[in-house]
Amino acid sequence: MTEQSGKLTKEQFTRVGVDEQASENLVRPSISYWQDAFRRLKKNKVAMASLVLLIAIVFMCIFAPYIYPHPYDEQNIEFTNQGPTLQHIFGLDDLGRDIFARIWIGGRVSLTIGVVGALVSLLIGVLYGGVSGYMGGLVDDIMMRILEILSGIPYMVMVIIVTVFLGKGMSSLLLALCITSWTGLARLVRGQVLELKECEYVMAAKALGTPTLKIVTRHLIPNTMSIIIVQTTFSIPSFIFSEAFLSFIGMGIQPPLTSWGAMASLGQQQMAYYPHELIFPALAISVTMLAFNLLGDGLRDAFDPKLRQ
Amino acid sequence: MIKYILKKIGYMIVTLWVILTITFFLMNCIPGDPTQDSMKVLPEAVANNLKARWGLDKPLSEQYVIYLKNLLHGQMGESYKTPGLTANQIISERFPASLQLGLQAVAVGLILGLILGILAALHRGRWIDFLTIFIAIIGVSVPSFVFAALLQKYAAGSYFPIVGWSSKGMGIGQIFQYTFLPTVSASISGIATYSRFMRSSVLDVLSNDYILLAKSKGLSNFQIVKRHVLRNAITPIISIVAPQVANIVTGSFVIERIFSIPGLGRYYVESVNGRDYPMIMATTLFFSFIFIFCMVLMDILYAIVDPRVRKSIIEGNK
Amino acid sequence: MSNLLEVKNLEVSFHTYAGEVKAVRGVSFEAKAGECLAIVGESGSGKTVTSKAVLGLIATPPGEVKKTSEIIFDGQNIMNYSEKEWRAYRGKDAAMIFQDPMTSLNPTMKVGKQIMESILLHSKVSKDEAKKRALELLKMVNIPNPEERMNQYPYEFSGGMRQRVVIAIALACNPKLMIADEPTTALDVTIQAQIIDLLKKIQKENNTAVVMITHDLGVVAGMADDIIVMYAGRIVEKGTVYEIFNEPKHPYTDALLKAVPNLKNENKSELRIIPGTPPDLIAPPKGCGFASRCQYCMGICKEQSPEYTRFSGSHEAACWLNHPMAKEVYGIKDIKEVFEDGK
C-alpha cells in the first residue's frame, strides 16, 4: 500500500485505544427541524433574493404614492401615450396617466387579492382537511363527497356566477376565487393528517394518554406546517395570476380602481403603437410571480427532509 | 371497473345538478327581469307577452321544473338578447373553435412539455436541463396574454395572420397558418408546467432499483427510457395534468379575445356583460360539463395506465 | 481452478458538492466459477459500489472509476469495453440481484414480460420460445402456478416471491457471474433461508460464480467459500470461510464476529457493539481507516496505512498488530492472543 519507511520505532506501537471524543465527533450537532430549514433557506441565494425583491415590491406598493410626485389619477391630456421619460419613468397611458404611479396602486389590489385569497383558502382548507382527516369515518366520507362536488366546478364558472349575482369588482372576485381554491389544500392536509394518524409516534402519544389537543398542537400541526407554508407561498401567485386573467377579460377589477391585470388589458389594446403600456404592468406581474415561485421552490427544498444533509 | 366508471359518472351528474340549481336560483334572485333590462321601455302589453313567451309569468319552482325538463330533452333555452336564437345553436356554432384551440394547445403543451421534461431529467445538469428549468420558470411567471400580445406585435405582417381563426373549407396549410399563433400562446403555460413535473417525475423513477435492474439486463438507455421510465413517470403526471387540461379546453378566454377568435369563451363573457341570463346558464352548464367530463376521463385513464390503481379500484368496489 | 473474475486495484470516487468521496480505495479480489465469494462490511464500506463497478453500473457523473483500475472477466479487461460490449456483457455474462425486491421490479410491467425482456435481448429466439424459457425459470425458482403468475404485476407478489422473480431475471441467460447485493436483507428470516438455498442450488447446478454482498455473517457462513471484509473503502481482511471465522487477523473482523448473536457465545448476557461511526470518505484518514474505533489502536495506526500480511495462500489482513514489531512489544506470537486475552 503506502511506502513504508522501514524504520519503525517501538513507541509507535504503544496502544492508544479508542479516543471516545474523536469517534463521537463525527456525529453532527443536533439542530431542530425549523432551525435546519431556516438555515437551508438562508443559504439559498435565489430564494433570499426573491424574498428581498418581494419585500421591496410590497414597500413600494405601500409608500410609492407618498414619495412619487405624480398621483395615479392625474391626467396629462396633452401627452397621452407618451413613452418613458425622465419625468414619467414608465411613460403615460392612453388617458395621460402616469404608469409608474399606477403600477403601485394596481399592485395594492393585486397583492391584496393574492395574500387575502391565499390566507382565506389556507384557513378554510386547513380546517376542513384537518377536521375531515382527524374525525375519519362517516364525517370524513361526507366531507369528502362535498369536496368532490365543489372541486368539480371550474373556477371560471364560479367567477361568472358570483359576478352575475354580486356585480363585478374586487369582492366578488375574491369570493369566487376563495370558494374554488381551498379544495386542493384541504385534500393535502387531510392526506397528511391521515398519514400522521397512522404514524407510530402519534399512536405512542395516544397510548400514553396524551390529550387530543396536545396531540394536535404538538404533533399534527408542526408536521403539516411545512406543507402548508409551501402550498400557501405557491397559492399567492396563482391568485395574482387569476386576478390578472379575469381583469384582462374585463371580469375583474373595474375602473376607477385598477390592478396589474386591468392595466395590462388596457395596454394590450395599445400594444401595436405604444408597447410600454403593456410591458410595464406585464413586468410587474411576471417579476412578482417569478419571485413568489422561486421563494416557494426555496421553501420546499428547505423543508423537504429527504434533502436534509 | 365498470362500477367505478358508473360511480364517477354519478358524481358528475350530481355536481352538474348542484351547479345548475345554484345558478338557476341565483340568476332569478337578481332583481328586475329581462323586459326591464333593455334600453327602451317596453309597453306593458309587449312586456307581458315576452314574459309569457319565456315562461317568466309562472312561479319560480315551476320555471325550475320546466327548465330541468327542457334540459333533459337537450334544450338549453333561448337568448333574451337575440330572440329566436337558441343556446344549442350558439354553442354548436361557437364551441368548435374553442375546442380546437384547447385541444391543439394541450397537444402542443403535452408533447413539448413531456419531451423537454424527459430530456432534462436524462441530461441533468447539462444545457438542456437549464433550458427546461428556464422555460418552466418563465412559463409559469409570464401570463399567456403577454406572450400573445408580444407574438401579435412581432408577427404582424408576417406569414401568420394576427387575428381571426380558421373557417370551414380551409386547407390544412391555411388552418395551420391561422391557428399557429393562438395555439403557441395558449400552450406556453402547459409546456412550462408539464416539463417541470415530468422532469421531477422522471428523476424520481430513475432513482428506483428497477431502472438499475433494467440496466443490468443489458438494455440500452433508449430501451430503458422507452420500456421502464415513460409509463412509470407519466402515471403521477396524470393527476396534475387533469385539471389543467380541463381548464385549458374550457378557458382560453384570454387568447380568444386577443386573437378575435369566435369561440364560446368570448361569447360567455359577452353574455355576462349583456346580462343574457339563459345564455349564461347554458354556457355555465356546458363548460361545467366539459370540465367535469375531462376530469372523469382522466380518472379512468389513470386506472388504465397504473395497474395498482386499477387494483385498488376493483378491491374498493368489492 | 482459474479465476473467472479478477478485480485489481479498483478505485471508485463520487464527485459531490462537498468534494470527492473516495468510496472504494484500491480493492483487489478474485472470484472462481462454481464458488461463492462473500463481501462483508457495514453500510458505506464500499461493498455495493464495488459490485456495481463490476457490472459497469456506476453512474458517471457523479461517479468515476479510476483509469488504473482493472476488472478482468474471462481473461478480458472489461474496463476497456465499449458501451455496446458492456451491454452485451450485462445480463448475459454477468447479472445482478438487488437488495430490495419491493423496488427492483417495474411496477407497471407484467412479471413475465420483465423476465422475457433479457432473454429476447441476448439470444435470438422467438417470443414463444422466450415465454417457454421464462416459464422454466419461474419453475426453477419455485414459483407456484407459473403460467398464471407470468401475467401478473409485481404488486400481486409477496416480497419473497418478488425476490425469486428477480433471481429468475438474473438467471435468464445463464450468466457465468451472479452478483447478489444483500439479497435477503429485506426479507423475513424464514424466507431468507429459502432464498439462500435457492442461490446455493443455482450456483451448484449452473457452475456460476456468485459474489454475495452482505452485512450478515450468518448468511455468509452457510454459503460462502471465500470472504472479503471491507471497511471504509478498503479490504481489511480476506480469507476462506474457515480462516475468517476461526482465525480472524483484524480487529474489525473480530469485532464483527463478536457482534453476531451466537448460542455458543461465552458472553451470553450481551452482544458486543462497535462504538463510533466509519470515517468520512471525503477526507479519508492517513492511517488505518478503523483506527478511530479500534480498541487496540496504536500510535502507528493513525500515521501509516498498514500493509497486507499474508498468513496462507488465501488469507491476508491489513493490521499493524500483525507486524513483527507489535508482536515484540506485546510479547505475543499471534494477534489471537490480543483478541482473546486483551493483551
XYZ file of C-alpha atoms in Angstrom, chain A:
309
model
C 0.000 0.000 0.000
C 1.783 3.191 1.092
C 5.555 3.204 1.051
C 6.957 2.363 4.420
C 9.928 3.974 5.973
C 11.179 0.626 7.208
C 12.312 2.333 10.349
C 9.537 1.813 12.829
C 10.069 2.537 16.454
C 8.629 0.642 19.350
C 6.991 3.829 20.596
C 4.800 3.893 17.574
C 3.307 0.639 18.721
C 2.106 1.957 22.039
C -1.586 1.362 22.418
C -3.723 4.484 22.473
C -7.115 2.769 22.319
C -10.369 4.375 21.275
C -10.430 8.109 21.517
C -14.073 8.463 22.576
C -14.175 12.109 21.749
C -12.753 11.732 18.267
C -15.065 8.917 17.241
C -18.101 10.762 18.536
C -17.043 13.976 16.823
C -18.361 12.625 13.572
C -21.905 12.818 14.797
C -23.359 16.146 13.744
C -24.617 18.618 16.286
C -28.377 18.248 16.549
C -30.453 21.198 15.448
C -34.211 21.452 15.304
C -36.135 20.928 12.102
C -37.133 24.564 11.862
C -33.628 25.858 12.529
C -32.332 23.479 9.922
C -34.938 24.551 7.370
C -34.277 28.207 8.045
C -30.532 27.697 7.758
C -31.001 25.996 4.413
C -33.301 28.737 3.198
C -30.759 31.373 4.151
C -28.119 29.559 2.121
C -30.384 29.539 -0.944
C -29.348 32.750 -2.683
C -32.126 32.679 -5.279
C -34.826 32.318 -2.642
C -33.345 35.029 -0.468
C -33.057 37.398 -3.438
C -36.721 36.695 -4.232
C -37.676 37.434 -0.654
C -35.821 40.755 -0.732
C -37.436 41.606 -4.053
C -40.900 40.845 -2.696
C -40.295 42.976 0.356
C -39.200 45.790 -1.946
C -42.343 45.422 -4.064
C -44.599 45.476 -1.001
C -42.719 48.502 0.306
C -43.229 50.352 -2.970
C -46.917 49.482 -3.089
C -47.381 50.973 0.343
C -45.148 54.031 0.137
C -44.675 54.911 -3.551
C -47.757 57.159 -3.708
C -46.272 59.280 -0.902
C -42.815 59.511 -2.442
C -43.512 59.736 -6.158
C -44.559 63.236 -7.323
C -47.330 62.150 -9.749
C -50.638 60.860 -8.354
C -52.109 57.835 -10.108
C -55.209 59.642 -11.357
C -53.537 62.817 -12.615
C -54.236 63.253 -16.325
C -51.824 64.906 -18.761
C -54.172 65.228 -21.721
C -51.565 66.790 -23.996
C -49.075 63.958 -23.531
C -51.271 60.857 -23.824
C -49.444 57.624 -24.658
C -46.066 59.259 -24.139
C -43.200 56.759 -23.735
C -40.887 56.635 -20.714
C -39.238 59.966 -19.929
C -37.244 61.287 -17.002
C -40.409 62.892 -15.667
C -42.649 59.861 -16.046
C -40.248 56.971 -15.840
C -42.649 54.304 -17.162
C -44.426 56.684 -19.519
C -48.103 57.672 -19.704
C -51.203 55.702 -20.679
C -53.942 56.491 -23.169
C -55.550 58.944 -20.758
C -52.220 60.577 -19.942
C -51.910 58.956 -16.508
C -48.517 58.090 -15.053
C -47.909 54.334 -15.405
C -45.259 54.167 -12.678
C -47.695 55.631 -10.159
C -50.486 53.361 -11.349
C -48.303 50.220 -11.087
C -48.075 50.610 -7.304
C -51.729 51.423 -6.876
C -52.597 48.428 -9.050
C -50.090 46.390 -7.084
C -52.018 47.109 -3.893
C -55.075 45.457 -5.401
C -53.196 42.561 -6.972
C -51.160 41.783 -3.869
C -54.148 42.167 -1.576
C -56.099 39.667 -3.642
C -53.094 37.327 -3.638
C -52.435 37.477 0.082
C -56.010 37.662 1.354
C -57.120 34.946 -1.043
C -54.267 32.683 -0.048
C -54.887 33.232 3.658
C -58.628 32.629 3.431
C -58.216 29.472 1.396
C -55.474 28.414 3.812
C -57.773 28.819 6.770
C -60.711 27.019 5.173
C -58.520 24.359 3.626
C -56.625 23.521 6.802
C -59.749 23.483 8.970
C -61.772 21.426 6.537
C -58.983 18.999 5.692
C -57.858 18.740 9.293
C -61.317 18.038 10.670
C -62.105 15.595 7.897
C -58.859 13.688 8.330
C -58.911 13.741 12.110
C -62.535 12.679 12.538
C -62.391 9.979 9.895
C -65.288 7.608 9.334
C -68.676 8.941 8.273
C -67.810 12.609 8.808
C -64.767 12.215 6.598
C -66.857 10.421 3.989
C -69.495 13.132 3.804
C -66.975 15.976 3.845
C -65.014 14.391 1.033
C -68.148 13.903 -1.069
C -68.976 17.589 -0.682
C -65.418 18.479 -1.569
C -65.508 16.303 -4.644
C -68.596 18.088 -5.908
C -67.185 21.531 -5.149
C -63.915 20.841 -6.877
C -65.850 19.845 -9.969
C -66.864 23.451 -10.506
C -64.450 25.230 -12.839
C -63.219 28.464 -11.273
C -64.165 30.500 -14.318
C -67.752 29.383 -13.943
C -67.735 30.238 -10.259
C -66.366 33.699 -11.006
C -69.113 34.286 -13.516
C -71.887 33.053 -11.238
C -70.686 35.276 -8.404
C -70.106 38.213 -10.727
C -73.565 37.963 -12.206
C -75.032 37.925 -8.732
C -72.872 40.469 -6.924
C -71.634 42.571 -9.796
C -68.074 42.948 -10.980
C -65.369 44.050 -8.593
C -62.762 43.063 -6.106
C -65.026 41.472 -3.514
C -66.869 39.167 -5.883
C -63.571 38.232 -7.481
C -62.084 37.351 -4.107
C -65.179 35.460 -3.050
C -65.252 33.383 -6.230
C -61.544 32.597 -6.104
C -61.754 31.631 -2.430
C -64.703 29.307 -2.978
C -62.842 27.286 -5.595
C -59.277 27.404 -4.371
C -59.251 25.812 -0.925
C -60.155 22.300 -2.038
C -56.625 21.361 -3.094
C -55.125 22.333 0.250
C -57.942 20.612 2.133
C -57.138 17.358 0.316
C -53.435 17.752 1.042
C -53.965 18.438 4.724
C -56.424 15.581 5.062
C -53.927 13.204 3.440
C -51.175 14.390 5.754
C -53.334 14.056 8.849
C -54.457 10.568 7.841
C -50.857 9.547 7.283
C -49.713 11.085 10.556
C -52.510 9.441 12.476
C -51.067 6.102 11.452
C -47.565 7.160 12.457
C -46.113 5.266 15.350
C -45.161 8.312 17.350
C -48.722 9.626 17.255
C -50.040 6.225 18.253
C -47.470 6.150 21.023
C -48.630 9.560 22.220
C -52.229 8.313 22.222
C -51.295 5.143 24.026
C -49.552 7.228 26.682
C -52.790 9.102 27.248
C -51.749 12.430 25.753
C -54.821 14.674 25.445
C -56.191 15.195 21.942
C -55.493 18.907 21.943
C -51.877 18.267 22.794
C -51.534 15.688 20.025
C -52.948 18.187 17.584
C -50.725 21.064 18.697
C -47.581 19.055 19.346
C -47.622 16.538 16.541
C -50.162 17.219 13.828
C -49.734 20.955 13.352
C -45.916 21.086 13.345
C -45.751 18.193 10.929
C -48.225 19.620 8.449
C -46.858 23.146 8.835
C -44.158 22.861 6.199
C -46.517 21.587 3.533
C -48.999 24.346 4.394
C -46.388 27.099 4.212
C -45.084 25.891 0.871
C -48.574 25.491 -0.537
C -49.550 28.989 0.548
C -46.438 30.503 -0.982
C -47.434 28.912 -4.268
C -51.069 29.904 -3.998
C -50.381 33.638 -3.620
C -49.024 33.914 -7.175
C -51.828 31.778 -8.542
C -54.354 34.194 -7.039
C -52.460 37.120 -8.556
C -52.458 35.299 -11.874
C -56.177 34.563 -11.767
C -56.920 38.175 -10.915
C -54.801 39.314 -13.852
C -56.582 36.989 -16.259
C -60.057 37.918 -15.090
C -59.332 41.634 -15.098
C -57.797 41.200 -18.514
C -61.005 39.851 -19.995
C -62.960 42.501 -18.164
C -64.460 40.303 -15.484
C -62.346 41.614 -12.642
C -61.355 44.978 -11.276
C -63.368 47.878 -12.693
C -62.272 51.494 -13.114
C -61.517 53.814 -11.403
C -59.810 51.095 -9.326
C -57.016 49.377 -11.155
C -54.846 46.291 -10.913
C -51.960 44.869 -12.888
C -54.335 42.740 -14.921
C -56.613 45.684 -15.679
C -53.609 47.796 -16.700
C -52.325 45.032 -18.941
C -55.756 44.774 -20.501
C -55.732 48.474 -21.391
C -52.130 48.230 -22.527
C -52.837 45.310 -24.811
C -55.217 47.469 -26.837
C -52.426 49.990 -27.373
C -49.800 47.306 -27.952
C -49.277 47.940 -31.641
C -48.090 51.526 -31.181
C -47.347 52.056 -27.514
C -45.914 48.760 -26.206
C -44.739 50.340 -22.936
C -48.333 50.435 -21.748
C -48.454 46.632 -21.702
C -44.821 45.903 -20.950
C -44.607 47.594 -17.551
C -47.727 46.067 -15.984
C -46.741 42.716 -17.540
C -43.290 43.042 -15.992
C -44.829 43.821 -12.624
C -46.948 40.660 -12.786
C -44.112 38.499 -14.107
C -41.479 39.644 -11.654
C -43.821 39.171 -8.708
C -44.879 35.737 -9.957
C -41.250 34.771 -10.507
C -40.236 35.904 -7.036
C -43.098 34.024 -5.342
C -42.442 30.878 -7.346
C -38.712 30.917 -6.663
C -39.312 31.579 -2.984
C -41.794 28.704 -2.953
C -39.220 26.419 -4.553
C -36.667 27.513 -1.982
C -39.075 26.854 0.888
C -39.970 23.444 -0.466
C -36.323 22.467 -0.776
C -35.634 23.820 2.693
C -38.484 21.852 4.265
C -38.004 18.603 2.399
C -36.378 16.294 4.915
C -35.337 13.965 2.094
C -32.797 16.556 1.031
C -31.540 17.125 4.537
C -27.789 16.775 4.564
